[in-house]
Coordinates of C-alpha atoms in Angstrom, one line a residue:
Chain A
X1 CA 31.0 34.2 0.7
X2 CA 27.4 32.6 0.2
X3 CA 26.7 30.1 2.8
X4 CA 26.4 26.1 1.6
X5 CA 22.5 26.3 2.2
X6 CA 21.9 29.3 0.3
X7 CA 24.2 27.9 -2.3
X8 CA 21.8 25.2 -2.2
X9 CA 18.3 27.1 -2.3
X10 CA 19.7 28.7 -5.3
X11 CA 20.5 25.1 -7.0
X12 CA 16.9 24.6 -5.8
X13 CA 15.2 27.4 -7.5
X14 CA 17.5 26.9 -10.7
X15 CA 15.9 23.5 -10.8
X16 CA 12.6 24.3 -10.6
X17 CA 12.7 27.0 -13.1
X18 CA 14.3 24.6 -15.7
X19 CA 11.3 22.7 -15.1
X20 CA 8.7 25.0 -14.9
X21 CA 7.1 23.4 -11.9
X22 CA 7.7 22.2 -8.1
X23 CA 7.1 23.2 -4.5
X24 CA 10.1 25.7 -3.6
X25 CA 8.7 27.2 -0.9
X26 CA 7.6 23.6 0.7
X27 CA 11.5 22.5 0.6
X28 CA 12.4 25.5 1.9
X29 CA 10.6 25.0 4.6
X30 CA 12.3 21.6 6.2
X31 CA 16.0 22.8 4.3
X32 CA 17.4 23.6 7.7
X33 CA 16.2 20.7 9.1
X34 CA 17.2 18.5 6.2
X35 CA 21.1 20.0 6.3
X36 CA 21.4 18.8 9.7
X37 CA 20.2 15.2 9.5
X38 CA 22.4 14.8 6.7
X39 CA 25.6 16.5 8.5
X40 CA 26.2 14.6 11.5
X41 CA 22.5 12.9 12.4
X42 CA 21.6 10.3 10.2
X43 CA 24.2 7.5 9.7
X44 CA 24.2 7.1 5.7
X45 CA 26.8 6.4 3.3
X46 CA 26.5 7.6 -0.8
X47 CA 28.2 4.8 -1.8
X48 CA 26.2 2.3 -0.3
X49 CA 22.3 3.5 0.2
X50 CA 20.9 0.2 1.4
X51 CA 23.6 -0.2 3.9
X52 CA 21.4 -2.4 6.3
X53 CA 23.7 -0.4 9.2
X54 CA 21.9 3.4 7.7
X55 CA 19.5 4.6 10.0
X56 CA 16.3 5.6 7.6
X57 CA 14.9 9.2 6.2
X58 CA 11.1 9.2 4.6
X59 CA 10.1 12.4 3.7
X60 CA 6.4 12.0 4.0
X61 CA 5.7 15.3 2.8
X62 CA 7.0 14.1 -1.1
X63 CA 5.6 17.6 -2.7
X64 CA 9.0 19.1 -0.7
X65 CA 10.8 16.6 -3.0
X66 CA 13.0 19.2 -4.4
X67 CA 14.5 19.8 -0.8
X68 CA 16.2 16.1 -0.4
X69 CA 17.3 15.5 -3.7
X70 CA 19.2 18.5 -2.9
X71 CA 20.8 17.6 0.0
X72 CA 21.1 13.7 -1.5
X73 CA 22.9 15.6 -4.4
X74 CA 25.2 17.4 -1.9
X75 CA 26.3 14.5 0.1
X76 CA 26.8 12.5 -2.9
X77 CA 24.1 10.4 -3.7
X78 CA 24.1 11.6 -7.5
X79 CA 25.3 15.0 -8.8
X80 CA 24.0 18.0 -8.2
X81 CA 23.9 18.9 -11.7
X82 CA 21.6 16.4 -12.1
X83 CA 18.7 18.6 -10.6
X84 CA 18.2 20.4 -13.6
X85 CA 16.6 17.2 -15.1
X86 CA 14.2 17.8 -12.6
X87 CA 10.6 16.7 -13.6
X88 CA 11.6 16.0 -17.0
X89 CA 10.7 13.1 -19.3
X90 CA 14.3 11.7 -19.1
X91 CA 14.7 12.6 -15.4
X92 CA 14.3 10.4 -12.2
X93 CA 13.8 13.3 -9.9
X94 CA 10.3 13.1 -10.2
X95 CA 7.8 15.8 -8.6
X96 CA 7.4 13.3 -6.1
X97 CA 10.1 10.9 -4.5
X98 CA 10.5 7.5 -6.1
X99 CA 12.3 4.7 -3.8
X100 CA 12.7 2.5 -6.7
X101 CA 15.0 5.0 -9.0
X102 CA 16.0 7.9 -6.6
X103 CA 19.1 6.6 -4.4
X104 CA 19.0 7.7 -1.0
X105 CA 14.9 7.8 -0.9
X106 CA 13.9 5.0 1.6
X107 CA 10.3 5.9 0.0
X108 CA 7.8 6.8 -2.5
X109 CA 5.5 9.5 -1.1
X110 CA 3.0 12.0 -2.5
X111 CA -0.1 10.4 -0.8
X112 CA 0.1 12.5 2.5
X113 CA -0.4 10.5 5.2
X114 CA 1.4 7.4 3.8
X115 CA 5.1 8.0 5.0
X116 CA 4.9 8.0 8.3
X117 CA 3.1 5.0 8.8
X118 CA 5.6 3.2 6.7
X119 CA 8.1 5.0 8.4
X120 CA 6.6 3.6 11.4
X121 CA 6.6 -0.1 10.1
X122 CA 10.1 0.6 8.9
X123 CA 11.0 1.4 12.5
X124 CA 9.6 -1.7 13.7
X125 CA 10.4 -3.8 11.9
X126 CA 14.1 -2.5 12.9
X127 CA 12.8 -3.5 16.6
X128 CA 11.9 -6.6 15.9
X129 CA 15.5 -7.6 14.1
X130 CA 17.0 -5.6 17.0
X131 CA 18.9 -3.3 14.6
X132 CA 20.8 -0.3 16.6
X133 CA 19.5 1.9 13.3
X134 CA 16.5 4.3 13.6
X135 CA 14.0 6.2 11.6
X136 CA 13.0 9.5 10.9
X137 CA 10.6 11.1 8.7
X138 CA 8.9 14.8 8.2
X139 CA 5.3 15.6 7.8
X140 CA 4.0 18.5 7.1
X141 CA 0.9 20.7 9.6
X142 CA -1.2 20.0 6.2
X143 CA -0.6 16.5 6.2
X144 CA -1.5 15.9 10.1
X145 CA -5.1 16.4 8.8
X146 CA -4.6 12.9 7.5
X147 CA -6.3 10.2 10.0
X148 CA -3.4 7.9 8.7
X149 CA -1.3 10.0 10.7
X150 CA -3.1 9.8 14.0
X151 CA -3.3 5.9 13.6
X152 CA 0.6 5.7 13.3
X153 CA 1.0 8.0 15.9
X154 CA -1.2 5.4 17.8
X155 CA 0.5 2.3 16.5
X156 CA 4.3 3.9 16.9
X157 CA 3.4 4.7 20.7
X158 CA 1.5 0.9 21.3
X159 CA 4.7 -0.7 20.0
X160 CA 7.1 1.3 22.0
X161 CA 9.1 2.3 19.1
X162 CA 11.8 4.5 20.7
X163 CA 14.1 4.4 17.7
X164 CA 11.3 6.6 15.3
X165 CA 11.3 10.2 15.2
X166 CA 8.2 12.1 13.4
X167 CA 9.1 16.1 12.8
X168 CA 6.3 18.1 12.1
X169 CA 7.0 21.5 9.8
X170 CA 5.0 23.3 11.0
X171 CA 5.0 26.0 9.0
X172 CA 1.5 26.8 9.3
X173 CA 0.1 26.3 5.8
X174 CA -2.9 24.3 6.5
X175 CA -4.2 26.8 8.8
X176 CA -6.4 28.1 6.1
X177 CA -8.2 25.3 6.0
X178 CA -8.1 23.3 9.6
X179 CA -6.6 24.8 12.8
X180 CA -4.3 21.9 14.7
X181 CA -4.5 23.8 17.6
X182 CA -1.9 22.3 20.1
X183 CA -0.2 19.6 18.1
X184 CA 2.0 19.1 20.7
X185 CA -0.3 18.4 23.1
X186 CA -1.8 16.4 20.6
X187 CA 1.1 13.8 20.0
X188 CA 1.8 14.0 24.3
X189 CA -1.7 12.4 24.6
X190 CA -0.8 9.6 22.1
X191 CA 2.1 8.9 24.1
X192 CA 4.9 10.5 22.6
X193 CA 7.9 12.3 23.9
X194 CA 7.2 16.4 22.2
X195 CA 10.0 19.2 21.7
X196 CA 9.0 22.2 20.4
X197 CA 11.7 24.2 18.5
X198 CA 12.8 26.4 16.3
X199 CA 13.0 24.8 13.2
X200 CA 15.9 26.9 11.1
X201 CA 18.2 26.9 14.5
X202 CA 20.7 24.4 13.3
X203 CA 21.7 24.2 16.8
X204 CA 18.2 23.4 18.2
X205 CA 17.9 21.0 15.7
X206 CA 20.5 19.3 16.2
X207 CA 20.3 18.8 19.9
X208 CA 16.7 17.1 19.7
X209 CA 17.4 15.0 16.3
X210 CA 20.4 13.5 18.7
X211 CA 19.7 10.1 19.2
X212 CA 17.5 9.5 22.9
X213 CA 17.2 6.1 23.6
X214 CA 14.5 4.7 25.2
X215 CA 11.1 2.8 24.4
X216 CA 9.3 6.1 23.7
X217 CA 8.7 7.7 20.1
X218 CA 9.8 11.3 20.0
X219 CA 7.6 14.1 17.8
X220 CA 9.5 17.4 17.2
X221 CA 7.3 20.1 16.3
X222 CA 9.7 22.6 14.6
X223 CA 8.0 26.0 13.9
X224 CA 8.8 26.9 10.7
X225 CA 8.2 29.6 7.8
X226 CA 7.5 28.1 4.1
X227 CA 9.5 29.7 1.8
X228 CA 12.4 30.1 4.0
X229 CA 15.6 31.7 2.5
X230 CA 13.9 33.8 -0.3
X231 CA 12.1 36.6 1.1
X232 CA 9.3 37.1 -1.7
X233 CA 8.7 33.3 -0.7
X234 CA 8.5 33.4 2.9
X235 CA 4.9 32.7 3.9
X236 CA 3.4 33.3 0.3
X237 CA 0.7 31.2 -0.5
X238 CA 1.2 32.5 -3.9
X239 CA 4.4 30.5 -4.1
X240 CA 3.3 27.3 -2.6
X241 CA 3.2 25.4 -6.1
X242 CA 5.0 27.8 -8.5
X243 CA 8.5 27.9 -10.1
X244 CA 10.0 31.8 -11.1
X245 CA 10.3 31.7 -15.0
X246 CA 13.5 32.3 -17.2
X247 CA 12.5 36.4 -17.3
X248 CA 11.8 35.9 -13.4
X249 CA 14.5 34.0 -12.4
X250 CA 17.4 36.4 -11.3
X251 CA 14.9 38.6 -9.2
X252 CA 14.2 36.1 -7.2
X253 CA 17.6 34.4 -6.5
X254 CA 18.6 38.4 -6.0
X255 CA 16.3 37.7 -2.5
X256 CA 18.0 34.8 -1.5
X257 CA 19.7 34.6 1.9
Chain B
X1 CA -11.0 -22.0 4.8
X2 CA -10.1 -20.0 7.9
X3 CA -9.0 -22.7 9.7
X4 CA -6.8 -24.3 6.9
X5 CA -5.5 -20.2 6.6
X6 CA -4.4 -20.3 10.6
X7 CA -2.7 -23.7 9.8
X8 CA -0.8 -22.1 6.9
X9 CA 0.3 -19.1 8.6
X10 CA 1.3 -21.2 11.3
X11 CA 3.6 -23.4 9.1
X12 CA 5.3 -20.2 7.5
X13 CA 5.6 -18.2 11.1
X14 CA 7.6 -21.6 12.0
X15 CA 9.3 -21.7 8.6
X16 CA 10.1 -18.5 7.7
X17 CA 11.7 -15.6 9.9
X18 CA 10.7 -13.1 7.5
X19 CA 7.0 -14.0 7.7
X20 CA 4.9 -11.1 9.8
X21 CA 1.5 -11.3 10.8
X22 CA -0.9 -8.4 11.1
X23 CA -4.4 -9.1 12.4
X24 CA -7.0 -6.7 11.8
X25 CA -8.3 -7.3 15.3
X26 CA -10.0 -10.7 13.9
X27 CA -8.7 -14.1 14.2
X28 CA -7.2 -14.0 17.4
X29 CA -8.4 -16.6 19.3
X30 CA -7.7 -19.0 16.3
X31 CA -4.0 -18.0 16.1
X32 CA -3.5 -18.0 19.9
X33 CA -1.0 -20.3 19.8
X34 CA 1.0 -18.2 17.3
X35 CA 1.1 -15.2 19.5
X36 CA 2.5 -17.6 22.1
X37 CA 5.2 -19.2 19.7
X38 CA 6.2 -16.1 17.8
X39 CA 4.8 -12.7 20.1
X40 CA 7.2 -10.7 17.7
X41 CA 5.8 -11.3 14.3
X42 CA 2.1 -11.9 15.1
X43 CA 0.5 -8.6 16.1
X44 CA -2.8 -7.6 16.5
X45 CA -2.5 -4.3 15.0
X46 CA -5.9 -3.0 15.4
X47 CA -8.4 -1.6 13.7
X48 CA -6.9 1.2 11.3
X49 CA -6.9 -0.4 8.0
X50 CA -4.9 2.7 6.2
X51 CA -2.0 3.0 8.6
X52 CA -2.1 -0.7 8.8
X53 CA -1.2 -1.4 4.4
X54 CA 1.2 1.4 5.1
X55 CA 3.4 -0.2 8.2
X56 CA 3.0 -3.4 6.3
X57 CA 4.8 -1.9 3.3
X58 CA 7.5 -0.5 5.6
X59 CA 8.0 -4.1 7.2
X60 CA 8.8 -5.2 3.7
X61 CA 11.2 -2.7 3.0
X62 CA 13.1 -3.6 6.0
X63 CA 13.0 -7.2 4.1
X64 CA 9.6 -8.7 5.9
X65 CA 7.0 -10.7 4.1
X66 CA 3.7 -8.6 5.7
X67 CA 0.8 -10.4 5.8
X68 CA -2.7 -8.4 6.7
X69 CA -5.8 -10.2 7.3
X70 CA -9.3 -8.2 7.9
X71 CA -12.8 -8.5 6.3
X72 CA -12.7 -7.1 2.7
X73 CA -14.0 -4.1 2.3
X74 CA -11.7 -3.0 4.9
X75 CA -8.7 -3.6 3.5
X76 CA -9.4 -3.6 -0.1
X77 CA -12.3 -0.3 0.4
X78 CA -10.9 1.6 3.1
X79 CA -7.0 1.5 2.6
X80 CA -6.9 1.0 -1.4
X81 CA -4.6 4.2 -1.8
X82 CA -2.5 2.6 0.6
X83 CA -2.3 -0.9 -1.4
X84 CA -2.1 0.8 -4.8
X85 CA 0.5 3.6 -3.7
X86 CA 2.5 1.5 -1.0
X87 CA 2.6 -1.8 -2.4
X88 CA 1.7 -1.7 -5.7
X89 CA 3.7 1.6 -7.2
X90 CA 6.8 0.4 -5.0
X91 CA 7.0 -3.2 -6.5
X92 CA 6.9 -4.5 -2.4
X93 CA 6.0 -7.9 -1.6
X94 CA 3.1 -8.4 0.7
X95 CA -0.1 -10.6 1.2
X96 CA -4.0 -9.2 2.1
X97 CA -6.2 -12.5 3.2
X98 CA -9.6 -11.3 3.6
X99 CA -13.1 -13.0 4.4
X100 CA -16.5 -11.6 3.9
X101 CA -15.9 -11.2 0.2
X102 CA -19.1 -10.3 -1.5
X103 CA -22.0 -11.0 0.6
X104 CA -20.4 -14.3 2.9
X105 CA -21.2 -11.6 5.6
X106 CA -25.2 -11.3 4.4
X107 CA -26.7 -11.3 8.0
X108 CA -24.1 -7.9 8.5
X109 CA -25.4 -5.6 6.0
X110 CA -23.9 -3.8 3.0
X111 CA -21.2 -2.5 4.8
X112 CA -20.0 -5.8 5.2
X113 CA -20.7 -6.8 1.5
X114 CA -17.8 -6.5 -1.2
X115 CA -18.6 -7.8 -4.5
X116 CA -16.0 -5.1 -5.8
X117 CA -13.0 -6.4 -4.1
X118 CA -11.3 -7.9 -7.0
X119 CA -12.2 -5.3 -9.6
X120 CA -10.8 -2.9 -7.7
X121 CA -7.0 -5.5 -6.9
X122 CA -7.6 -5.5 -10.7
X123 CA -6.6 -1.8 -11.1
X124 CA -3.5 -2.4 -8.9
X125 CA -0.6 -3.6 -11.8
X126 CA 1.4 -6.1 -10.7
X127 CA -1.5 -7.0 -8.0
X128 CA -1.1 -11.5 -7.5
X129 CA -5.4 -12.3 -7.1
X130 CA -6.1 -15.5 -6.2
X131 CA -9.4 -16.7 -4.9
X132 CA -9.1 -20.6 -3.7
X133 CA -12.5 -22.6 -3.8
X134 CA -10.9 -25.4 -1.5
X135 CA -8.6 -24.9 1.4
X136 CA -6.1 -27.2 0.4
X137 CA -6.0 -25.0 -2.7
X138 CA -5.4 -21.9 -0.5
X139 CA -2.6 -23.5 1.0
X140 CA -0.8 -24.7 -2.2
X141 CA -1.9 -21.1 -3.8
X142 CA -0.2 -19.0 0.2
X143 CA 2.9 -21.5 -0.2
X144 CA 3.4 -20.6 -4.2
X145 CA 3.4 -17.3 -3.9
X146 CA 4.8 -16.5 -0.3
X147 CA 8.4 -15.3 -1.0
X148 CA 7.5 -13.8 -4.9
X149 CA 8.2 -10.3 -3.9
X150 CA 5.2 -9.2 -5.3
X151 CA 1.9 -8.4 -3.8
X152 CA -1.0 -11.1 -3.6
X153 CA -4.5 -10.6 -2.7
X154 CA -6.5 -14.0 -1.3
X155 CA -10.0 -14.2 -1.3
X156 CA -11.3 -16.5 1.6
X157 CA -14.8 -17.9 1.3
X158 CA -17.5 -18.9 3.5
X159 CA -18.2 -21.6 1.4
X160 CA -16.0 -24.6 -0.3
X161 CA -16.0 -27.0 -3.3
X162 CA -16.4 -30.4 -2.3
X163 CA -13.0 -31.6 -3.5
X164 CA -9.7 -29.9 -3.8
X165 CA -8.1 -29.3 -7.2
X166 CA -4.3 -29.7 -7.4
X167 CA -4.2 -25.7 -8.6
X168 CA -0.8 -24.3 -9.9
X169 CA -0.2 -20.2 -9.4
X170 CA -1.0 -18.8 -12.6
X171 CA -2.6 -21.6 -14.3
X172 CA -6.6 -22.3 -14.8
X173 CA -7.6 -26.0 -14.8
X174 CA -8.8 -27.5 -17.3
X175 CA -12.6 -29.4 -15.6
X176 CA -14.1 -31.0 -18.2
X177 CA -13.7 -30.5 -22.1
X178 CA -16.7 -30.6 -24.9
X179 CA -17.7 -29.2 -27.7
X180 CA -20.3 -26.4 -26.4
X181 CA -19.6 -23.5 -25.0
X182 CA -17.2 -22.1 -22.3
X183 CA -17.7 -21.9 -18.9
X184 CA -15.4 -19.8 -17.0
X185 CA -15.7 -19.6 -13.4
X186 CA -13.7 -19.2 -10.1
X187 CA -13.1 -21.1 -6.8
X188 CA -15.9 -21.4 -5.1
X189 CA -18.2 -21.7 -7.7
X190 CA -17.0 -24.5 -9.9
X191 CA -19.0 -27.3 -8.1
X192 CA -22.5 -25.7 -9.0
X193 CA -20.9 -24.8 -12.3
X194 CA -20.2 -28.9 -12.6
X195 CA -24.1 -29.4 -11.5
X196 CA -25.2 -26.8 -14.1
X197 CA -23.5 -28.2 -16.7
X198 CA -24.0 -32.2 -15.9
X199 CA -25.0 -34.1 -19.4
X200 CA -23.7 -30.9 -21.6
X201 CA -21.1 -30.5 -23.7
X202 CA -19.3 -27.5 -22.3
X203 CA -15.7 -27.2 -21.4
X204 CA -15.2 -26.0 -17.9
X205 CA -12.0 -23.7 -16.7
X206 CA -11.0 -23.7 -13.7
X207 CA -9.8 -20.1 -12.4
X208 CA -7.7 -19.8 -8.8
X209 CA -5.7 -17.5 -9.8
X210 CA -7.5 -14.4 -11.7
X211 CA -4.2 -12.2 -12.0
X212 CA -2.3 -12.7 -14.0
X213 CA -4.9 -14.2 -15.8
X214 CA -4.2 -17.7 -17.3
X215 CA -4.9 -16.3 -20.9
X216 CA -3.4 -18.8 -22.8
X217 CA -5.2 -21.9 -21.8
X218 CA -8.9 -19.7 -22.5
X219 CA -7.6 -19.5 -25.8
X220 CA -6.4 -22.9 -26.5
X221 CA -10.5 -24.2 -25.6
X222 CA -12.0 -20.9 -26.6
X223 CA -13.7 -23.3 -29.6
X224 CA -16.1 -21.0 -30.8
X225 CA -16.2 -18.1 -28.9
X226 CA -19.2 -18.6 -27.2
X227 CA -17.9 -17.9 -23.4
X228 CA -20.0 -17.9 -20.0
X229 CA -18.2 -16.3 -17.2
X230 CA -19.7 -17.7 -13.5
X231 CA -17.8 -15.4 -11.1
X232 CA -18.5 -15.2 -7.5
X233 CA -18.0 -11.1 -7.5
X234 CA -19.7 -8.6 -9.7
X235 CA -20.7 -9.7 -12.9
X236 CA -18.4 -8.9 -15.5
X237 CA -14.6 -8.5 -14.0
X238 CA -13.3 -11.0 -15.5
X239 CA -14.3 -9.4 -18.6
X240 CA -11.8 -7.4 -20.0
X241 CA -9.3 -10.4 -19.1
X242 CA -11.1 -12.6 -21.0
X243 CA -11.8 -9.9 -24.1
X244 CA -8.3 -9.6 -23.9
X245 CA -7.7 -13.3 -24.0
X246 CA -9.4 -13.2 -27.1
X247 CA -8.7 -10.4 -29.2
X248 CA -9.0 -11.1 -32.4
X249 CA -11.6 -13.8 -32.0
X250 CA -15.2 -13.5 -32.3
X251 CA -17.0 -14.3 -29.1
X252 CA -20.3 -13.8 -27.7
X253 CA -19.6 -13.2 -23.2
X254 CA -22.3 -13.9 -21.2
X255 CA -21.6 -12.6 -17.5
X256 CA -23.1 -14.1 -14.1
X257 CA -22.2 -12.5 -11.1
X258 CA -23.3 -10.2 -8.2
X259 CA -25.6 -7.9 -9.6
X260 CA -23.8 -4.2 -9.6
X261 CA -26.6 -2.8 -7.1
X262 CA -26.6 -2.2 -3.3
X263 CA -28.0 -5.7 -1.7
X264 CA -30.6 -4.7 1.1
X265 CA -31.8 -7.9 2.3
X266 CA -30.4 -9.5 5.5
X267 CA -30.6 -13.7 5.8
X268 CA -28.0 -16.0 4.8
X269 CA -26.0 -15.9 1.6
X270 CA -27.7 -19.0 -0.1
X271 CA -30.7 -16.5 0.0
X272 CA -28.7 -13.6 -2.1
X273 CA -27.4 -16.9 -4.3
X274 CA -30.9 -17.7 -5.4
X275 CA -31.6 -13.9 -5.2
X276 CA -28.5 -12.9 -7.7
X277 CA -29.6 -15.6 -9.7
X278 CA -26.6 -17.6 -8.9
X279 CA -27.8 -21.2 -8.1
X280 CA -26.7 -24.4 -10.4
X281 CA -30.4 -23.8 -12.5
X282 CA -30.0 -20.4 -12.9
X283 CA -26.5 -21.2 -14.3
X284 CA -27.7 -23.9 -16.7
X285 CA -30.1 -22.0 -18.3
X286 CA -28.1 -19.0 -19.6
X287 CA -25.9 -22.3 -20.8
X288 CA -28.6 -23.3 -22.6
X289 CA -29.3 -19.6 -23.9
X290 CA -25.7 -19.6 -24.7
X291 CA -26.1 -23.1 -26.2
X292 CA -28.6 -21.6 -29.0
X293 CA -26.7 -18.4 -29.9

């Protein structure tokens, strides 16, 4: 029997191929992660997305887009069939997340370095109303080259925001061009709480995306491998921004796991 | 201006639990008593412009009204992504009060200037720009568009008309109406426009609100088409609005602004008026040009 996620990489990969275009390997990536915030983490309801009660997902790296509209397709938020409209004229699944026509997506990303901080002024401005909800978001290694992110990492630590939780995939793609050395001693001396883990060990993940409490933002650097789930994929740079065409296509799911 | 600004802010912090205040690390002192009255929703973020337009936007979509307030080339230069991308693209409701507009900070230096502030809020769709010349008119203007869910751009200036127009959101005012040409101009610069033009016979608009531009009352006193545009930014931004305003129409646009070049000088910002060619004489004689065409 193939598993629900690699049912899912597969809807994933069909999408994108439809479409010609998308980053597979990018959503692979944070898919694990992604499956476990939506299965038992993050309060959320399909039938009602702006429940003020939900507690908030941004995915600030939007290029992965293909990876939450599937999992906001499996839990309900539309259909999963309607991923093969997927960057199409007629489609609102856009290459990017939109907030205003995607259900489910607290915000419109693309710009790295903008999610967080809004993520971060979501989560505060949760504090200030006292709401028991909290935030979470994903950035990708890449996108900590962004100053942005250092200044929300400032700003989240300043205003004590225990109730936002930045995860890094770290899946070591920006290497090539900047070194981050050691993030998580990076985000300790901005003041936040750091776990480093395995990021596609569902049970890892799940035991620091728990909620913690306190005044303290918590940064989980998940160690990752892009393209995870589709072996020609995993840590390809030629796959980074590519979808498999029609003659292409079974070959590749044929290396799905 | 500024201290009419605290005084506003003030009113809506009391008024209206939504309203959040986000100091670019300026205006402190004068809003000490806010931080005292409401330590939750005035905060002196700092100074990191980008992160700032972005946590702003997040406030608002936890149902805030945001309200950022730094010198202008900081907000509108430095995090424009963020207010095109954040606020613009997702619709969100906000408001960016900046000082130092063009060269109000002349002592500082050019990176303190911005003359390109509002041509750039121009390329933002959807972007409310309003530029009071009086602050009573920045008061009406912040209390008209507070809760409109859309995002608004004020321009503070140094300097103030003598006298405040009642100004409407939206709508330019109509000064003075002749038979000559018309003079277009905004906020601050309408009382050396009124000098310039003493013992003409042009008609005066009055611009506080530049977007959405006012198109149909330029139109209803175009007269002949000949148009003079005194704008207190770089010379010719309000162009394509007013172009637009009049398609179809033969005009002949004469543009007075800041000169589209780096300004080097130091001194006080009366010397870059006379400098930009932007005193009342200067004014009246491309009227008079105008006058002849």
């Amino acid at each position: 029997m193939p598993s629900p996620l690699r049912d899912l990489r597969e809807q994933i990969i069909r999408a994108a191929s439809v479409a010609g275009e998308g980053h597979i390997a990018s959503a692979f990536s944070i898919l694990d992660i992604l499956w476990v915030l939506y299965h038992g983490i993050l309060r959320h309801d399909p039938g009602n997305p702006s429940d003020p009660a939900r507690d908030r997902f941004v995915l600030s790296k939007g290029h992965a887009s293909l990876g939450i509209y599937g999992i906001l397709a499996q839990r309900g938020f539309f259909p999963m069939d309607e991923l093969k409209t997927f960057a199409s004229s007629s489609g609102r699944l856009g290459g990017h997340p939109d907030s205003r026509k995607v259900p489910g997506v607290e915000a419109s990303t693309g710009s790295l370095g903008h999610g967080m901080p809004m993520a971060a002024g979501m989560a505060l401005g949760l504090k200030i109303r006292e709401s028991a909800s909290r935030v979470v978001c994903i950035v990708g290694d890449g996108e900590c080259n962004e100053g942005a992110v250092w200044e929300a990492a400032l700003l989240a630590a300043h205003h004590k925001l225990g109730n936002f939780t930045c995860v890094v995939d770290f899946n070591h793609s920006g290497d090539r061009a900047l070194m981050l050395g050691d993030l998580a001693g990076k985000f300790r001396s901005f003041g936040w709480e750091v776990t480093e883990i395995d990021g596609h060990d569902h049970a890892q993940i799940e035991a620091v995306l728990k909620p913690h409490g306190g005044d303290v933002p918590r940064a989980v650097i998940a160690n990752t491998i892009k393209g995870r789930g589709c072996t020609d994929m995993e840590n390809n740079p030629a796959w980074h921004h590519k979808a498999p065409k029609a003659d292409e296509l079974e070959a590749v799911l044929a290396q799905l796991t | 201006m500024r201290r009419q600004f605290v005084t506003t802010m003030e009113r809506q912090l009391d008024e209206d639990p939504r309203t959040v205040i986000l100091l670019g690390d300026i205006g402190v002192f004068a809003f000490r008593n806010a931080f005292k009255k409401h330590p939750k929703r005035i905060i002196n973020i700092g100074i990191l412009e980008q992160a700032t337009v972005s946590v702003a936007a997040g406030l608002a979509k936890e149902g805030f009204i945001p309200l950022f307030h730094s010198i202008a080339p900081f907000v509108v230069e430095r995090a424009f992504e963020q207010i095109k991308v954040d606020f613009g693209y997702q619709a969100l409701g906000g408001h960016f009060v900046t000082v130092g507009g063009s060269y109000d900070y002349a002592a500082l230096g050019c990176s303190h200037h911005c003359p390109g502030d509002v041509g750039l809020m121009q390329a933002v769709p959807g972007m409310q720009i309003i530029v009071p010349g009086h602050p009573a008119e920045f008061d009406a203007l912040m209390t008209q568009t507070f809760a409109s869910g859309k995002p608004a751009y004020h321009r503070l200036s140094e300097r103030s008309n003598r006298e405040a127009r009642c100004v409407t959101f939206g709508k330019a005012e109509v000064v003075q109406s002749g038979g000559g040409p018309v003079i277009v101009t905004v906020g601050p610069f309408l009382d050396r426009v009124i000098e310039a033009a003493g013992g003409s016979d042009a008609t005066i608009l009055y611009y506080t609100t530049l977007a959405p531009f006012d198109a149909e009352t330029l139109r209803q006193h175009a007269g002949d088409g000949r148009i003079l545009c005194v704008e207190p930014f770089y010379e010719g931004t309000l162009a394509a609005s007013i172009t637009s305003a009049l398609r179809g129409k033969r005009i002949a646009l004469s543009s007075m602004g800041v000169p589209r070049k780096f300004l080097t000088d130091y001194g006080h910002a009366s010397y870059h008026d006379a400098a930009c060619g932007l005193m009342a004489t200067d004014i009246r004689a491309r009227l008079d040009e105008l006058s002849h065409v």
